[in-house]
Amino acid sequence: MTNKYMYFIANWKMFGDLKSLKSLDKVIKFSKSKNIGKGRLIYCPPYTLISSFWKKFKNCQIDIGGQNCHESENYGPYTGFVNSRMLKNIGANYVIIGHSENREQGENDKLINLKIKNALKAKLKVIFCIGETLVEKRKKKTQSILTKQIKVGLYKIKNKSNIFIAYEPVWAIGTGIVPKSEDLLKTIKFIKSKFKDKPPKILYGGSVNPHNIKILKEINNIDGFLIGGASQSSKKFIDIVKKTYT
Ligand code: PGA
């Protein structure tokens, strides 16, 4: 059983509308109960819902993040985009950067590095996603891929205290498959070994649910979870937190 602070980050992706707000009542109640243990809850809804979530969470400890941001620190003629200053301005304290679903759309490590730098400047905490694809895993390239993603993604960023690394193997996202415990333990250890000083907090993401959390929580070098599908159900999200602490 763990007794440390753990981060539970709900990544709602492109789901949710105003009707979804009602479902948060359960989570708000839970966040005020002692069952939350040392859990820290963060919701990353689509941009359209950030303000509504902020109002909803005003009197509780649940934090809010964006799911991505534009790389420019200034406002500008970028139709359809939002930058980190704008996120901070409407109440977000976190932002997910480098998610594989955005990498698939063409985001590369250099661009991700720029986004992270400007998000940190805007005083956001960054959830920096890394992970290998199935093909890369089969070719035994996991470590070299992670090394490159970390090296380029965090290039010239000295102070890493506001960075969380989310290890999300691409083949585990939305598939119901999670890595074997011994492999995950080894990979998290490997990621930590890339930092000379104190490593950032490391989260795991990819098909986390109320069933497999019992196994995942035993991996003692993990500081929390990035949860997609299961986080859209308040019941499942609460169950994941509860089961981490029992
Ligand atoms: P999943 O998504 O939990 O639905 O696998 C995780 C993520 O993409 O962050």
PDB file of C-alpha atoms and ligand atoms in Angstrom, residues 11 13 99 101 168 172-174 206-208 226-229, ligand 1:
ATOM      1  CA  ASN A  11      -7.219  13.489 -19.876  1.00  0.00           C
ATOM      2  CA  LYS A  13      -9.319  14.300 -24.943  1.00  0.00           C
ATOM      3  CA  HIS A  99       0.955  13.496 -26.270  1.00  0.00           C
ATOM      4  CA  GLU A 101      -1.948  11.724 -30.457  1.00  0.00           C
ATOM      5  CA  GLU A 168       2.792   6.446 -22.179  1.00  0.00           C
ATOM      6  CA  ALA A 172      -0.973   0.847 -24.410  1.00  0.00           C
ATOM      7  CA  ILE A 173      -3.127   3.925 -25.080  1.00  0.00           C
ATOM      8  CA  GLY A 174      -6.792   3.042 -25.412  1.00  0.00           C
ATOM      9  CA  GLY A 206      -2.075   3.912 -21.057  1.00  0.00           C
ATOM     10  CA  SER A 207      -5.296   1.984 -20.328  1.00  0.00           C
ATOM     11  CA  VAL A 208      -5.246   2.634 -16.561  1.00  0.00           C
ATOM     12  CA  LEU A 226      -2.414   9.915 -16.705  1.00  0.00           C
ATOM     13  CA  ILE A 227      -5.863   8.505 -17.318  1.00  0.00           C
ATOM     14  CA  GLY A 228      -7.799   8.824 -20.562  1.00  0.00           C
ATOM     15  CA  GLY A 229     -10.911   6.706 -21.192  1.00  0.00           C
TER      16      GLY A 229
HETATM   17  P1  PGA B   1      -6.212   5.802 -22.043  1.00  0.00           P
HETATM   18  O1  PGA B   1      -5.502   7.159 -22.511  1.00  0.00           O
HETATM   19  O2  PGA B   1      -6.239   5.791 -20.542  1.00  0.00           O
HETATM   20  O3  PGA B   1      -7.590   5.875 -22.648  1.00  0.00           O
HETATM   21  O4  PGA B   1      -5.402   4.677 -22.590  1.00  0.00           O
HETATM   22  C1  PGA B   1      -4.379   7.666 -21.847  1.00  0.00           C
HETATM   23  C2  PGA B   1      -3.868   8.873 -22.555  1.00  0.00           C
HETATM   24  O5  PGA B   1      -3.920   8.928 -23.789  1.00  0.00           O
HETATM   25  O6  PGA B   1      -3.408   9.841 -21.920  1.00  0.00           O
END
